[in-house]
Amino acid sequence: MKLEGANNADREYFVRHCAEPSLKVLVGKPIVSRSTGSWVIPVSRRFNNAADRFVGVVLATIELDPVNQILTTFEIGHQGALALALSDGTILVRRPFAVENLGKSLAGTPLQQSIATRASDT
């Protein structure tokens, strides 16, 4: 794994932490890791210096392959689907797996509206 000279300042998590001082922890959309080439979910936290000025981010990543393996243990039927999504409806991982679904938004869809309605009933 080569990290020397790595620069992730263009990544969404870095840009958002830089621009939004009140943003603490961010679970981002799935991305391809530049160090491993694998699909990952970035989990980041803003890092400030002693003067409370932004100096970077602390980053952890969750590899999607093991998450996909866990999802395969659920019986969903022949035409079923299972997804892990952010509260804004952004799909982090879905079964059946398809790259084109990663990061796709469910916002405004009947599924998302149904979930929101059920959540407000609890």
PDB file of C-alpha atoms in Angstrom:
ATOM      1  CA  MET A   1       0.000   0.000   0.000  1.00  0.00           C
ATOM      2  CA  LYS A   2       1.624   3.235  -1.150  1.00  0.00           C
ATOM      3  CA  LEU A   3       0.595   6.347   0.799  1.00  0.00           C
ATOM      4  CA  GLU A   4       3.636   8.541   0.237  1.00  0.00           C
ATOM      5  CA  GLY A   5       2.577  11.752  -1.454  1.00  0.00           C
ATOM      6  CA  ALA A   6      -1.114  10.867  -1.129  1.00  0.00           C
ATOM      7  CA  ASN A   7      -3.407  13.873  -1.417  1.00  0.00           C
ATOM      8  CA  ASN A   8      -7.138  13.554  -0.902  1.00  0.00           C
ATOM      9  CA  ALA A   9      -7.956  17.269  -0.774  1.00  0.00           C
ATOM     10  CA  ASP A  10     -10.281  16.805  -3.760  1.00  0.00           C
ATOM     11  CA  ARG A  11     -12.395  14.163  -2.035  1.00  0.00           C
ATOM     12  CA  GLU A  12     -15.903  15.174  -0.938  1.00  0.00           C
ATOM     13  CA  TYR A  13     -15.215  14.404   2.736  1.00  0.00           C
ATOM     14  CA  PHE A  14     -12.144  16.674   2.791  1.00  0.00           C
ATOM     15  CA  VAL A  15     -13.853  19.528   0.943  1.00  0.00           C
ATOM     16  CA  ARG A  16     -16.877  19.382   3.241  1.00  0.00           C
ATOM     17  CA  HIS A  17     -14.843  19.310   6.458  1.00  0.00           C
ATOM     18  CA  CYS A  18     -12.780  22.245   5.205  1.00  0.00           C
ATOM     19  CA  ALA A  19     -15.880  24.281   4.305  1.00  0.00           C
ATOM     20  CA  GLU A  20     -18.134  23.289   7.221  1.00  0.00           C
ATOM     21  CA  PRO A  21     -16.456  23.848  10.617  1.00  0.00           C
ATOM     22  CA  SER A  22     -19.480  22.512  12.515  1.00  0.00           C
ATOM     23  CA  LEU A  23     -19.401  19.170  10.666  1.00  0.00           C
ATOM     24  CA  LYS A  24     -18.045  16.594  13.081  1.00  0.00           C
ATOM     25  CA  VAL A  25     -18.275  13.068  11.668  1.00  0.00           C
ATOM     26  CA  LEU A  26     -19.217  12.402   8.057  1.00  0.00           C
ATOM     27  CA  VAL A  27     -20.212   9.068   6.542  1.00  0.00           C
ATOM     28  CA  GLY A  28     -19.686   9.639   2.835  1.00  0.00           C
ATOM     29  CA  LYS A  29     -20.842   8.120  -0.414  1.00  0.00           C
ATOM     30  CA  PRO A  30     -19.003   4.987  -1.568  1.00  0.00           C
ATOM     31  CA  ILE A  31     -15.745   5.719  -3.412  1.00  0.00           C
ATOM     32  CA  VAL A  32     -12.900   3.727  -4.915  1.00  0.00           C
ATOM     33  CA  SER A  33      -9.937   3.852  -2.545  1.00  0.00           C
ATOM     34  CA  ARG A  34      -6.858   5.322  -4.192  1.00  0.00           C
ATOM     35  CA  SER A  35      -4.601   3.198  -2.009  1.00  0.00           C
ATOM     36  CA  THR A  36      -6.298  -0.197  -2.492  1.00  0.00           C
ATOM     37  CA  GLY A  37      -8.537   0.173  -5.549  1.00  0.00           C
ATOM     38  CA  SER A  38     -11.441  -1.294  -3.549  1.00  0.00           C
ATOM     39  CA  TRP A  39     -14.878   0.225  -3.047  1.00  0.00           C
ATOM     40  CA  VAL A  40     -15.080   1.774   0.432  1.00  0.00           C
ATOM     41  CA  ILE A  41     -17.362   3.924   2.554  1.00  0.00           C
ATOM     42  CA  PRO A  42     -15.341   6.861   3.944  1.00  0.00           C
ATOM     43  CA  VAL A  43     -15.930   7.824   7.582  1.00  0.00           C
ATOM     44  CA  SER A  44     -14.147  11.061   8.403  1.00  0.00           C
ATOM     45  CA  ARG A  45     -13.747  13.597  11.173  1.00  0.00           C
ATOM     46  CA  ARG A  46     -12.480  17.152  10.996  1.00  0.00           C
ATOM     47  CA  PHE A  47      -9.067  17.675  12.616  1.00  0.00           C
ATOM     48  CA  ASN A  48      -8.220  21.085  14.065  1.00  0.00           C
ATOM     49  CA  ASN A  49      -4.977  22.332  15.615  1.00  0.00           C
ATOM     50  CA  ALA A  50      -4.615  23.830  19.114  1.00  0.00           C
ATOM     51  CA  ALA A  51      -5.812  27.196  17.742  1.00  0.00           C
ATOM     52  CA  ASP A  52      -8.993  25.466  16.499  1.00  0.00           C
ATOM     53  CA  ARG A  53      -8.027  25.907  12.841  1.00  0.00           C
ATOM     54  CA  PHE A  54      -8.653  23.218  10.251  1.00  0.00           C
ATOM     55  CA  VAL A  55      -5.543  21.197   9.427  1.00  0.00           C
ATOM     56  CA  GLY A  56      -7.021  18.082   7.831  1.00  0.00           C
ATOM     57  CA  VAL A  57      -9.193  15.037   8.413  1.00  0.00           C
ATOM     58  CA  VAL A  58      -8.916  11.750  10.214  1.00  0.00           C
ATOM     59  CA  LEU A  59     -10.205   9.047   7.895  1.00  0.00           C
ATOM     60  CA  ALA A  60     -11.344   5.471   8.327  1.00  0.00           C
ATOM     61  CA  THR A  61     -12.829   3.393   5.541  1.00  0.00           C
ATOM     62  CA  ILE A  62     -15.229   0.475   5.517  1.00  0.00           C
ATOM     63  CA  GLU A  63     -14.578  -1.947   2.669  1.00  0.00           C
ATOM     64  CA  LEU A  64     -17.735  -2.910   0.796  1.00  0.00           C
ATOM     65  CA  ASP A  65     -16.731  -6.507   0.012  1.00  0.00           C
ATOM     66  CA  PRO A  66     -17.160  -7.740   3.618  1.00  0.00           C
ATOM     67  CA  VAL A  67     -20.419  -5.774   3.948  1.00  0.00           C
ATOM     68  CA  ASN A  68     -21.673  -7.436   0.759  1.00  0.00           C
ATOM     69  CA  GLN A  69     -20.746 -10.824   2.207  1.00  0.00           C
ATOM     70  CA  ILE A  70     -22.865 -10.091   5.287  1.00  0.00           C
ATOM     71  CA  LEU A  71     -25.805  -9.023   3.123  1.00  0.00           C
ATOM     72  CA  THR A  72     -25.701 -12.353   1.266  1.00  0.00           C
ATOM     73  CA  THR A  73     -26.600 -14.123   4.526  1.00  0.00           C
ATOM     74  CA  PHE A  74     -30.087 -12.552   4.524  1.00  0.00           C
ATOM     75  CA  GLU A  75     -32.866 -14.438   2.747  1.00  0.00           C
ATOM     76  CA  ILE A  76     -34.594 -11.833   0.574  1.00  0.00           C
ATOM     77  CA  GLY A  77     -36.367 -14.033  -1.945  1.00  0.00           C
ATOM     78  CA  HIS A  78     -36.007 -14.222  -5.704  1.00  0.00           C
ATOM     79  CA  GLN A  79     -37.034 -10.637  -6.458  1.00  0.00           C
ATOM     80  CA  GLY A  80     -36.079  -9.079  -3.117  1.00  0.00           C
ATOM     81  CA  ALA A  81     -33.589  -6.316  -2.478  1.00  0.00           C
ATOM     82  CA  LEU A  82     -31.728  -5.086   0.565  1.00  0.00           C
ATOM     83  CA  ALA A  83     -29.930  -1.761   0.937  1.00  0.00           C
ATOM     84  CA  LEU A  84     -27.897   0.132   3.492  1.00  0.00           C
ATOM     85  CA  ALA A  85     -28.473   3.858   3.013  1.00  0.00           C
ATOM     86  CA  LEU A  86     -27.762   7.179   4.685  1.00  0.00           C
ATOM     87  CA  SER A  87     -30.605   9.186   6.232  1.00  0.00           C
ATOM     88  CA  ASP A  88     -30.727  11.363   3.090  1.00  0.00           C
ATOM     89  CA  GLY A  89     -31.443   8.269   0.977  1.00  0.00           C
ATOM     90  CA  THR A  90     -27.937   7.790  -0.457  1.00  0.00           C
ATOM     91  CA  ILE A  91     -27.312   4.084  -1.104  1.00  0.00           C
ATOM     92  CA  LEU A  92     -24.098   2.827   0.496  1.00  0.00           C
ATOM     93  CA  VAL A  93     -24.469  -0.793  -0.558  1.00  0.00           C
ATOM     94  CA  ARG A  94     -27.254  -2.868  -2.071  1.00  0.00           C
ATOM     95  CA  ARG A  95     -28.068  -6.492  -2.662  1.00  0.00           C
ATOM     96  CA  PRO A  96     -28.143  -7.563  -5.370  1.00  0.00           C
ATOM     97  CA  PHE A  97     -24.899  -5.662  -5.817  1.00  0.00           C
ATOM     98  CA  ALA A  98     -24.484  -3.342  -8.796  1.00  0.00           C
ATOM     99  CA  VAL A  99     -21.815  -0.628  -8.988  1.00  0.00           C
ATOM    100  CA  GLU A 100     -24.262   1.769 -10.647  1.00  0.00           C
ATOM    101  CA  ASN A 101     -26.368   1.800  -7.447  1.00  0.00           C
ATOM    102  CA  LEU A 102     -23.516   2.949  -5.195  1.00  0.00           C
ATOM    103  CA  GLY A 103     -24.052   6.548  -4.108  1.00  0.00           C
ATOM    104  CA  LYS A 104     -27.387   6.723  -5.924  1.00  0.00           C
ATOM    105  CA  SER A 105     -30.071   8.683  -4.096  1.00  0.00           C
ATOM    106  CA  LEU A 106     -33.451   7.325  -3.111  1.00  0.00           C
ATOM    107  CA  ALA A 107     -34.610  10.852  -2.204  1.00  0.00           C
ATOM    108  CA  GLY A 108     -38.059  11.600  -3.540  1.00  0.00           C
ATOM    109  CA  THR A 109     -38.731   8.006  -4.572  1.00  0.00           C
ATOM    110  CA  PRO A 110     -41.808   6.114  -3.341  1.00  0.00           C
ATOM    111  CA  LEU A 111     -39.498   3.832  -1.322  1.00  0.00           C
ATOM    112  CA  GLN A 112     -37.861   6.737   0.512  1.00  0.00           C
ATOM    113  CA  GLN A 113     -41.237   8.377   1.148  1.00  0.00           C
ATOM    114  CA  SER A 114     -42.566   5.119   2.582  1.00  0.00           C
ATOM    115  CA  ILE A 115     -39.550   4.787   4.874  1.00  0.00           C
ATOM    116  CA  ALA A 116     -39.925   8.396   6.047  1.00  0.00           C
ATOM    117  CA  THR A 117     -43.613   7.852   6.777  1.00  0.00           C
ATOM    118  CA  ARG A 118     -42.916   4.701   8.779  1.00  0.00           C
ATOM    119  CA  ALA A 119     -40.088   6.394  10.696  1.00  0.00           C
ATOM    120  CA  SER A 120     -42.405   9.213  11.745  1.00  0.00           C
ATOM    121  CA  ASP A 121     -44.909   6.652  13.061  1.00  0.00           C
ATOM    122  CA  THR A 122     -42.446   5.308  15.632  1.00  0.00           C
TER     123      THR A 122
END
